[in-house]
PDB file of C-alpha atoms in Angstrom:
ATOM      1  CA  MET C1322     -14.500 -62.779 -73.859  1.00  0.00           C
ATOM      2  CA  THR C1323     -12.999 -59.841 -75.699  1.00  0.00           C
ATOM      3  CA  VAL C1324     -13.822 -59.581 -79.361  1.00  0.00           C
ATOM      4  CA  LYS C1325     -13.097 -57.079 -82.111  1.00  0.00           C
ATOM      5  CA  LEU C1326     -16.279 -55.703 -83.632  1.00  0.00           C
ATOM      6  CA  VAL C1327     -16.206 -54.050 -87.056  1.00  0.00           C
ATOM      7  CA  TYR C1328     -19.107 -52.094 -88.499  1.00  0.00           C
ATOM      8  CA  PHE C1329     -19.949 -51.184 -92.080  1.00  0.00           C
ATOM      9  CA  ALA C1330     -22.221 -48.858 -94.082  1.00  0.00           C
ATOM     10  CA  TRP C1331     -25.169 -47.403 -92.153  1.00  0.00           C
ATOM     11  CA  VAL C1332     -24.483 -49.607 -89.133  1.00  0.00           C
ATOM     12  CA  ARG C1333     -21.039 -47.958 -88.908  1.00  0.00           C
ATOM     13  CA  GLU C1334     -22.509 -44.485 -89.400  1.00  0.00           C
ATOM     14  CA  ARG C1335     -25.234 -44.914 -86.790  1.00  0.00           C
ATOM     15  CA  ILE C1336     -22.932 -46.411 -84.154  1.00  0.00           C
ATOM     16  CA  GLY C1337     -20.416 -43.693 -84.951  1.00  0.00           C
ATOM     17  CA  ARG C1338     -17.301 -45.815 -85.127  1.00  0.00           C
ATOM     18  CA  GLN C1339     -15.693 -48.275 -87.467  1.00  0.00           C
ATOM     19  CA  GLU C1340     -14.443 -50.811 -84.955  1.00  0.00           C
ATOM     20  CA  GLU C1341     -13.929 -51.460 -81.269  1.00  0.00           C
ATOM     21  CA  ASP C1342     -12.772 -54.140 -78.882  1.00  0.00           C
ATOM     22  CA  LEU C1343     -15.572 -55.165 -76.568  1.00  0.00           C
ATOM     23  CA  ASP C1344     -15.630 -57.333 -73.484  1.00  0.00           C
ATOM     24  CA  LEU C1345     -18.728 -59.522 -73.715  1.00  0.00           C
ATOM     25  CA  PRO C1346     -20.545 -61.045 -70.742  1.00  0.00           C
ATOM     26  CA  ALA C1347     -20.791 -64.843 -70.600  1.00  0.00           C
ATOM     27  CA  THR C1348     -24.539 -64.605 -71.221  1.00  0.00           C
ATOM     28  CA  VAL C1349     -23.831 -63.580 -74.815  1.00  0.00           C
ATOM     29  CA  VAL C1350     -23.737 -66.950 -76.571  1.00  0.00           C
ATOM     30  CA  THR C1351     -25.183 -66.510 -80.061  1.00  0.00           C
ATOM     31  CA  VAL C1352     -25.072 -63.834 -82.742  1.00  0.00           C
ATOM     32  CA  ARG C1353     -28.618 -62.875 -81.754  1.00  0.00           C
ATOM     33  CA  ASP C1354     -27.553 -62.485 -78.096  1.00  0.00           C
ATOM     34  CA  LEU C1355     -24.757 -60.187 -79.247  1.00  0.00           C
ATOM     35  CA  LEU C1356     -27.101 -57.943 -81.248  1.00  0.00           C
ATOM     36  CA  VAL C1357     -29.473 -57.697 -78.274  1.00  0.00           C
ATOM     37  CA  HIS C1358     -26.573 -56.989 -75.915  1.00  0.00           C
ATOM     38  CA  LEU C1359     -25.264 -54.195 -78.137  1.00  0.00           C
ATOM     39  CA  THR C1360     -28.618 -52.402 -78.115  1.00  0.00           C
ATOM     40  CA  THR C1361     -28.217 -51.982 -74.344  1.00  0.00           C
ATOM     41  CA  LEU C1362     -24.960 -50.057 -74.764  1.00  0.00           C
ATOM     42  CA  GLY C1363     -26.490 -46.770 -75.811  1.00  0.00           C
ATOM     43  CA  GLU C1364     -28.838 -44.887 -78.053  1.00  0.00           C
ATOM     44  CA  GLU C1365     -26.509 -45.073 -81.057  1.00  0.00           C
ATOM     45  CA  TYR C1366     -26.411 -48.878 -80.893  1.00  0.00           C
ATOM     46  CA  GLU C1367     -30.172 -49.029 -80.405  1.00  0.00           C
ATOM     47  CA  ASN C1368     -30.592 -46.812 -83.448  1.00  0.00           C
ATOM     48  CA  ALA C1369     -28.317 -48.982 -85.565  1.00  0.00           C
ATOM     49  CA  LEU C1370     -29.662 -52.360 -84.480  1.00  0.00           C
ATOM     50  CA  GLN C1371     -33.334 -51.696 -83.745  1.00  0.00           C
ATOM     51  CA  PHE C1372     -34.380 -54.140 -86.489  1.00  0.00           C
ATOM     52  CA  PRO C1373     -31.990 -57.038 -85.796  1.00  0.00           C
ATOM     53  CA  ASP C1374     -33.611 -59.297 -88.413  1.00  0.00           C
ATOM     54  CA  VAL C1375     -32.186 -57.188 -91.257  1.00  0.00           C
ATOM     55  CA  ILE C1376     -28.693 -57.067 -89.762  1.00  0.00           C
ATOM     56  CA  ARG C1377     -26.053 -59.373 -91.261  1.00  0.00           C
ATOM     57  CA  VAL C1378     -23.155 -60.722 -89.231  1.00  0.00           C
ATOM     58  CA  ALA C1379     -19.835 -62.322 -90.130  1.00  0.00           C
ATOM     59  CA  ILE C1380     -17.689 -64.285 -87.678  1.00  0.00           C
ATOM     60  CA  ASN C1381     -13.984 -64.225 -88.540  1.00  0.00           C
ATOM     61  CA  GLN C1382     -14.960 -62.823 -91.955  1.00  0.00           C
ATOM     62  CA  GLU C1383     -17.452 -65.570 -92.823  1.00  0.00           C
ATOM     63  CA  HIS C1384     -21.219 -65.081 -92.971  1.00  0.00           C
ATOM     64  CA  ALA C1385     -22.979 -66.332 -89.840  1.00  0.00           C
ATOM     65  CA  GLU C1386     -26.638 -67.018 -89.043  1.00  0.00           C
ATOM     66  CA  HIS C1387     -28.229 -65.331 -86.031  1.00  0.00           C
ATOM     67  CA  ASP C1388     -28.499 -68.595 -84.093  1.00  0.00           C
ATOM     68  CA  GLU C1389     -24.812 -69.413 -84.495  1.00  0.00           C
ATOM     69  CA  PRO C1390     -22.614 -69.378 -81.368  1.00  0.00           C
ATOM     70  CA  ILE C1391     -19.913 -66.721 -81.271  1.00  0.00           C
ATOM     71  CA  ALA C1392     -17.499 -68.798 -79.177  1.00  0.00           C
ATOM     72  CA  GLY C1393     -13.990 -68.555 -80.593  1.00  0.00           C
ATOM     73  CA  ALA C1394     -14.709 -65.420 -82.607  1.00  0.00           C
ATOM     74  CA  ARG C1395     -11.762 -63.054 -82.937  1.00  0.00           C
ATOM     75  CA  GLU C1396     -13.551 -60.589 -85.205  1.00  0.00           C
ATOM     76  CA  ILE C1397     -17.259 -60.049 -85.704  1.00  0.00           C
ATOM     77  CA  GLY C1398     -18.477 -57.887 -88.572  1.00  0.00           C
ATOM     78  CA  ILE C1399     -21.915 -56.277 -88.309  1.00  0.00           C
ATOM     79  CA  PHE C1400     -23.512 -54.698 -91.374  1.00  0.00           C
ATOM     80  CA  PRO C1401     -26.670 -54.148 -93.426  1.00  0.00           C
ATOM     81  CA  PRO C1402     -27.659 -56.392 -96.375  1.00  0.00           C
ATOM     82  CA  MET C1403     -25.057 -56.131 -99.106  1.00  0.00           C
ATOM     83  CA  THR C1404     -25.569 -53.998-102.198  1.00  0.00           C
ATOM     84  CA  GLY C1405     -22.470 -54.550-104.309  1.00  0.00           C
ATOM     85  CA  GLY C1406     -22.208 -55.705-107.894  1.00  0.00           C
TER      86      GLY C1406
ATOM     87  CA  MET R 101      -7.397 -82.554-113.867  1.00  0.00           C
ATOM     88  CA  SER R 102      -6.286 -79.567-111.865  1.00  0.00           C
ATOM     89  CA  MET R 103      -8.929 -77.248-110.478  1.00  0.00           C
ATOM     90  CA  THR R 104      -9.199 -73.844-112.108  1.00  0.00           C
ATOM     91  CA  ASN R 105      -8.086 -71.085-109.785  1.00  0.00           C
ATOM     92  CA  PRO R 106     -10.180 -67.913-109.964  1.00  0.00           C
ATOM     93  CA  THR R 107      -8.509 -64.526-110.308  1.00  0.00           C
ATOM     94  CA  ILE R 108     -10.080 -62.236-107.698  1.00  0.00           C
ATOM     95  CA  ARG R 109      -9.301 -58.546-107.201  1.00  0.00           C
ATOM     96  CA  VAL R 110     -10.791 -55.773-105.095  1.00  0.00           C
ATOM     97  CA  GLN R 111      -9.349 -52.425-106.133  1.00  0.00           C
ATOM     98  CA  SER R 112     -10.074 -48.702-106.241  1.00  0.00           C
ATOM     99  CA  THR R 113      -8.692 -48.268-109.757  1.00  0.00           C
ATOM    100  CA  ASP R 114     -10.470 -49.021-113.020  1.00  0.00           C
ATOM    101  CA  PHE R 115      -9.972 -52.247-114.972  1.00  0.00           C
ATOM    102  CA  ASP R 116      -9.367 -52.894-118.653  1.00  0.00           C
ATOM    103  CA  LEU R 117     -11.799 -55.469-120.043  1.00  0.00           C
ATOM    104  CA  THR R 118      -9.704 -56.278-123.103  1.00  0.00           C
ATOM    105  CA  ALA R 119      -6.532 -56.725-121.075  1.00  0.00           C
ATOM    106  CA  GLU R 120      -8.289 -58.958-118.562  1.00  0.00           C
ATOM    107  CA  ILE R 121      -9.665 -61.238-121.299  1.00  0.00           C
ATOM    108  CA  ALA R 122      -6.202 -61.392-122.880  1.00  0.00           C
ATOM    109  CA  THR R 123      -4.632 -62.363-119.542  1.00  0.00           C
ATOM    110  CA  LEU R 124      -7.237 -65.048-118.931  1.00  0.00           C
ATOM    111  CA  THR R 125      -6.931 -66.624-122.389  1.00  0.00           C
ATOM    112  CA  ALA R 126      -3.169 -66.178-123.000  1.00  0.00           C
ATOM    113  CA  GLY R 127      -1.567 -69.393-124.251  1.00  0.00           C
ATOM    114  CA  ARG R 128      -4.778 -71.383-123.798  1.00  0.00           C
ATOM    115  CA  LYS R 129      -6.196 -73.725-126.408  1.00  0.00           C
ATOM    116  CA  ASP R 130      -8.915 -75.326-124.283  1.00  0.00           C
ATOM    117  CA  ILE R 131     -11.260 -72.315-124.069  1.00  0.00           C
ATOM    118  CA  GLY R 132     -14.232 -72.315-126.440  1.00  0.00           C
ATOM    119  CA  ALA R 133     -16.320 -69.553-124.881  1.00  0.00           C
ATOM    120  CA  VAL R 134     -15.696 -66.360-122.934  1.00  0.00           C
ATOM    121  CA  VAL R 135     -18.609 -64.431-121.417  1.00  0.00           C
ATOM    122  CA  THR R 136     -18.022 -61.107-119.696  1.00  0.00           C
ATOM    123  CA  PHE R 137     -20.267 -58.984-117.528  1.00  0.00           C
ATOM    124  CA  THR R 138     -19.420 -55.378-116.705  1.00  0.00           C
ATOM    125  CA  GLY R 139     -21.472 -53.421-114.171  1.00  0.00           C
ATOM    126  CA  LEU R 140     -21.376 -49.625-114.551  1.00  0.00           C
ATOM    127  CA  CYS R 141     -22.484 -46.703-112.404  1.00  0.00           C
ATOM    128  CA  ARG R 142     -25.751 -45.141-113.705  1.00  0.00           C
ATOM    129  CA  ASP R 143     -26.677 -41.493-113.159  1.00  0.00           C
ATOM    130  CA  GLU R 144     -30.359 -42.367-112.474  1.00  0.00           C
ATOM    131  CA  GLN R 145     -31.689 -39.815-115.000  1.00  0.00           C
ATOM    132  CA  GLY R 146     -29.322 -37.136-113.766  1.00  0.00           C
ATOM    133  CA  ALA R 147     -30.189 -37.496-110.065  1.00  0.00           C
ATOM    134  CA  LEU R 148     -26.953 -39.176-109.054  1.00  0.00           C
ATOM    135  CA  SER R 149     -23.478 -37.625-109.160  1.00  0.00           C
ATOM    136  CA  ALA R 150     -21.494 -40.563-107.763  1.00  0.00           C
ATOM    137  CA  LEU R 151     -21.606 -43.848-105.903  1.00  0.00           C
ATOM    138  CA  GLU R 152     -19.409 -44.575-102.933  1.00  0.00           C
ATOM    139  CA  LEU R 153     -18.546 -48.250-102.582  1.00  0.00           C
ATOM    140  CA  GLU R 154     -17.623 -49.461 -99.117  1.00  0.00           C
ATOM    141  CA  HIS R 155     -16.260 -52.973 -98.572  1.00  0.00           C
ATOM    142  CA  TYR R 156     -15.087 -55.308 -95.838  1.00  0.00           C
ATOM    143  CA  PRO R 157     -11.373 -55.715 -96.621  1.00  0.00           C
ATOM    144  CA  GLY R 158     -10.295 -59.344 -96.488  1.00  0.00           C
ATOM    145  CA  MET R 159     -13.792 -60.744 -96.348  1.00  0.00           C
ATOM    146  CA  ALA R 160     -14.720 -59.172 -99.707  1.00  0.00           C
ATOM    147  CA  GLU R 161     -11.893 -61.027-101.459  1.00  0.00           C
ATOM    148  CA  ALA R 162     -12.568 -64.248 -99.538  1.00  0.00           C
ATOM    149  CA  GLU R 163     -16.269 -64.210-100.347  1.00  0.00           C
ATOM    150  CA  MET R 164     -15.661 -63.459-104.038  1.00  0.00           C
ATOM    151  CA  ARG R 165     -13.186 -66.345-104.143  1.00  0.00           C
ATOM    152  CA  ARG R 166     -15.690 -68.679-102.477  1.00  0.00           C
ATOM    153  CA  ILE R 167     -18.369 -67.713-105.036  1.00  0.00           C
ATOM    154  CA  GLY R 168     -15.882 -68.084-107.880  1.00  0.00           C
ATOM    155  CA  GLU R 169     -14.870 -71.559-106.743  1.00  0.00           C
ATOM    156  CA  LEU R 170     -18.531 -72.601-106.489  1.00  0.00           C
ATOM    157  CA  ALA R 171     -19.096 -71.411-110.078  1.00  0.00           C
ATOM    158  CA  ILE R 172     -15.984 -73.180-111.387  1.00  0.00           C
ATOM    159  CA  GLU R 173     -17.095 -76.451-109.847  1.00  0.00           C
ATOM    160  CA  ARG R 174     -20.767 -76.188-110.791  1.00  0.00           C
ATOM    161  CA  PHE R 175     -20.285 -75.128-114.426  1.00  0.00           C
ATOM    162  CA  SER R 176     -16.882 -76.736-115.076  1.00  0.00           C
ATOM    163  CA  LEU R 177     -15.417 -73.335-115.913  1.00  0.00           C
ATOM    164  CA  VAL R 178     -11.842 -73.374-117.175  1.00  0.00           C
ATOM    165  CA  GLY R 179     -11.189 -69.735-116.289  1.00  0.00           C
ATOM    166  CA  LEU R 180     -12.749 -67.079-114.086  1.00  0.00           C
ATOM    167  CA  THR R 181     -11.879 -63.483-113.275  1.00  0.00           C
ATOM    168  CA  ALA R 182     -13.879 -61.283-110.902  1.00  0.00           C
ATOM    169  CA  ILE R 183     -12.888 -57.701-110.129  1.00  0.00           C
ATOM    170  CA  HIS R 184     -14.855 -55.346-107.884  1.00  0.00           C
ATOM    171  CA  ARG R 185     -13.981 -51.701-107.343  1.00  0.00           C
ATOM    172  CA  PHE R 186     -14.402 -49.674-104.162  1.00  0.00           C
ATOM    173  CA  GLY R 187     -14.303 -45.972-103.361  1.00  0.00           C
ATOM    174  CA  LYS R 188     -15.954 -43.142-105.251  1.00  0.00           C
ATOM    175  CA  ILE R 189     -17.241 -44.117-108.683  1.00  0.00           C
ATOM    176  CA  LEU R 190     -18.764 -41.659-111.158  1.00  0.00           C
ATOM    177  CA  PRO R 191     -21.662 -42.319-113.554  1.00  0.00           C
ATOM    178  CA  GLY R 192     -20.329 -44.045-116.655  1.00  0.00           C
ATOM    179  CA  GLU R 193     -17.451 -45.657-114.789  1.00  0.00           C
ATOM    180  CA  ASN R 194     -17.013 -49.376-114.198  1.00  0.00           C
ATOM    181  CA  ILE R 195     -17.930 -51.033-110.895  1.00  0.00           C
ATOM    182  CA  VAL R 196     -17.569 -54.762-111.412  1.00  0.00           C
ATOM    183  CA  LEU R 197     -16.220 -57.219-113.962  1.00  0.00           C
ATOM    184  CA  VAL R 198     -16.834 -60.939-114.287  1.00  0.00           C
ATOM    185  CA  ILE R 199     -15.191 -63.056-116.994  1.00  0.00           C
ATOM    186  CA  ALA R 200     -16.191 -66.694-117.261  1.00  0.00           C
ATOM    187  CA  ALA R 201     -14.403 -69.062-119.636  1.00  0.00           C
ATOM    188  CA  ALA R 202     -15.610 -72.535-120.538  1.00  0.00           C
ATOM    189  CA  THR R 203     -15.327 -75.083-123.300  1.00  0.00           C
ATOM    190  CA  HIS R 204     -18.884 -74.286-124.477  1.00  0.00           C
ATOM    191  CA  ARG R 205     -21.021 -71.157-124.371  1.00  0.00           C
ATOM    192  CA  GLN R 206     -23.850 -72.195-122.045  1.00  0.00           C
ATOM    193  CA  ALA R 207     -21.506 -72.900-119.140  1.00  0.00           C
ATOM    194  CA  ALA R 208     -19.779 -69.562-119.678  1.00  0.00           C
ATOM    195  CA  PHE R 209     -23.106 -67.653-119.757  1.00  0.00           C
ATOM    196  CA  ASP R 210     -24.398 -69.490-116.690  1.00  0.00           C
ATOM    197  CA  GLY R 211     -21.121 -69.155-114.802  1.00  0.00           C
ATOM    198  CA  ALA R 212     -20.971 -65.383-115.276  1.00  0.00           C
ATOM    199  CA  SER R 213     -24.631 -65.010-114.314  1.00  0.00           C
ATOM    200  CA  PHE R 214     -24.243 -67.204-111.222  1.00  0.00           C
ATOM    201  CA  VAL R 215     -21.213 -65.268-110.015  1.00  0.00           C
ATOM    202  CA  MET R 216     -23.021 -61.937-110.395  1.00  0.00           C
ATOM    203  CA  ASP R 217     -26.178 -63.169-108.643  1.00  0.00           C
ATOM    204  CA  PHE R 218     -24.198 -64.380-105.632  1.00  0.00           C
ATOM    205  CA  LEU R 219     -21.797 -61.460-105.644  1.00  0.00           C
ATOM    206  CA  LYS R 220     -24.681 -59.002-105.321  1.00  0.00           C
ATOM    207  CA  THR R 221     -26.225 -60.752-102.335  1.00  0.00           C
ATOM    208  CA  SER R 222     -23.261 -62.104-100.377  1.00  0.00           C
ATOM    209  CA  ALA R 223     -20.060 -60.236-101.189  1.00  0.00           C
ATOM    210  CA  PRO R 224     -19.615 -57.554 -98.503  1.00  0.00           C
ATOM    211  CA  PHE R 225     -19.937 -54.333-100.516  1.00  0.00           C
ATOM    212  CA  TRP R 226     -22.325 -51.442 -99.879  1.00  0.00           C
ATOM    213  CA  LYS R 227     -23.273 -48.557-102.172  1.00  0.00           C
ATOM    214  CA  LYS R 228     -23.985 -45.039-101.005  1.00  0.00           C
ATOM    215  CA  GLU R 229     -25.501 -42.562-103.439  1.00  0.00           C
ATOM    216  CA  HIS R 230     -24.285 -38.995-103.818  1.00  0.00           C
ATOM    217  CA  ALA R 231     -27.075 -36.792-105.161  1.00  0.00           C
ATOM    218  CA  ALA R 232     -26.471 -34.480-108.129  1.00  0.00           C
ATOM    219  CA  ASP R 233     -27.520 -31.462-106.009  1.00  0.00           C
ATOM    220  CA  GLY R 234     -24.472 -32.020-103.785  1.00  0.00           C
ATOM    221  CA  GLN R 235     -26.408 -33.648-100.958  1.00  0.00           C
ATOM    222  CA  LYS R 236     -24.936 -36.792 -99.536  1.00  0.00           C
ATOM    223  CA  GLY R 237     -27.638 -39.308-100.319  1.00  0.00           C
ATOM    224  CA  ASP R 238     -28.743 -42.591 -98.877  1.00  0.00           C
ATOM    225  CA  TRP R 239     -27.368 -46.066 -98.729  1.00  0.00           C
ATOM    226  CA  VAL R 240     -28.784 -48.195-101.514  1.00  0.00           C
ATOM    227  CA  SER R 241     -31.333 -50.707-100.216  1.00  0.00           C
ATOM    228  CA  ALA R 242     -30.943 -54.398-100.936  1.00  0.00           C
ATOM    229  CA  LYS R 243     -33.524 -55.645-103.423  1.00  0.00           C
ATOM    230  CA  ASP R 244     -35.735 -58.711-103.019  1.00  0.00           C
ATOM    231  CA  THR R 245     -35.306 -59.274-106.765  1.00  0.00           C
ATOM    232  CA  ASP R 246     -31.572 -59.818-106.147  1.00  0.00           C
ATOM    233  CA  ASP R 247     -32.366 -62.478-103.534  1.00  0.00           C
ATOM    234  CA  ALA R 248     -34.786 -64.096-105.984  1.00  0.00           C
ATOM    235  CA  ALA R 249     -32.113 -64.068-108.713  1.00  0.00           C
ATOM    236  CA  ARG R 250     -29.713 -65.831-106.357  1.00  0.00           C
ATOM    237  CA  ASP R 251     -32.301 -68.345-105.137  1.00  0.00           C
ATOM    238  CA  LYS R 252     -33.140 -69.510-108.657  1.00  0.00           C
ATOM    239  CA  TRP R 253     -29.750 -71.314-108.685  1.00  0.00           C
ATOM    240  CA  GLN R 254     -30.694 -73.484-105.687  1.00  0.00           C
TER     241      GLN R 254
END
């Protein structure tokens, strides 16, 4: 499955890019699987996602829990807790 | 009765509070209360020269609309405007505006407060501080007190 990943704030800065299309192995089923998979892609991903519990994820621009499946996702946003307002 | 439709905007430019209230209330005779909240950029006792607001285009608007619709339904609001700026914002400048209109004051107060509490914790915006000494500072950390403020509505 190929999915567009978009990164924001310090996740974007640490990974060093704003977005990318990634081919995911079939073993990546949930949001949590995705975060674990990304940490295997290099030091910059490990640095960005070393504390996965604080990382927030949106599937197709809607907030998603870590145990949610990513099947059918076109775009997955990965970012730190929000600090707007 | 038709459902109130919130006015949602995400923009880099400033907003005009008076003009936004006028737009919301124009020609209306059902509104008995208007409560507004404006969030401004502080200089943190001179330590901060600017904030940089990053957002998730598309999702930011969608999430603000979702929050606005929740508030309209929960507090029977008859009007709601929420505007959030992005980009570089200097101390003293506006960041966010919420206008809640209702038939009576308590719903308007509660509606504005509810929207702000949820906006802070679930609308995809992030603040980065620029230090007054020219150093690019850190990303602002999310506060537990903001989560607590949101959770009190549950």
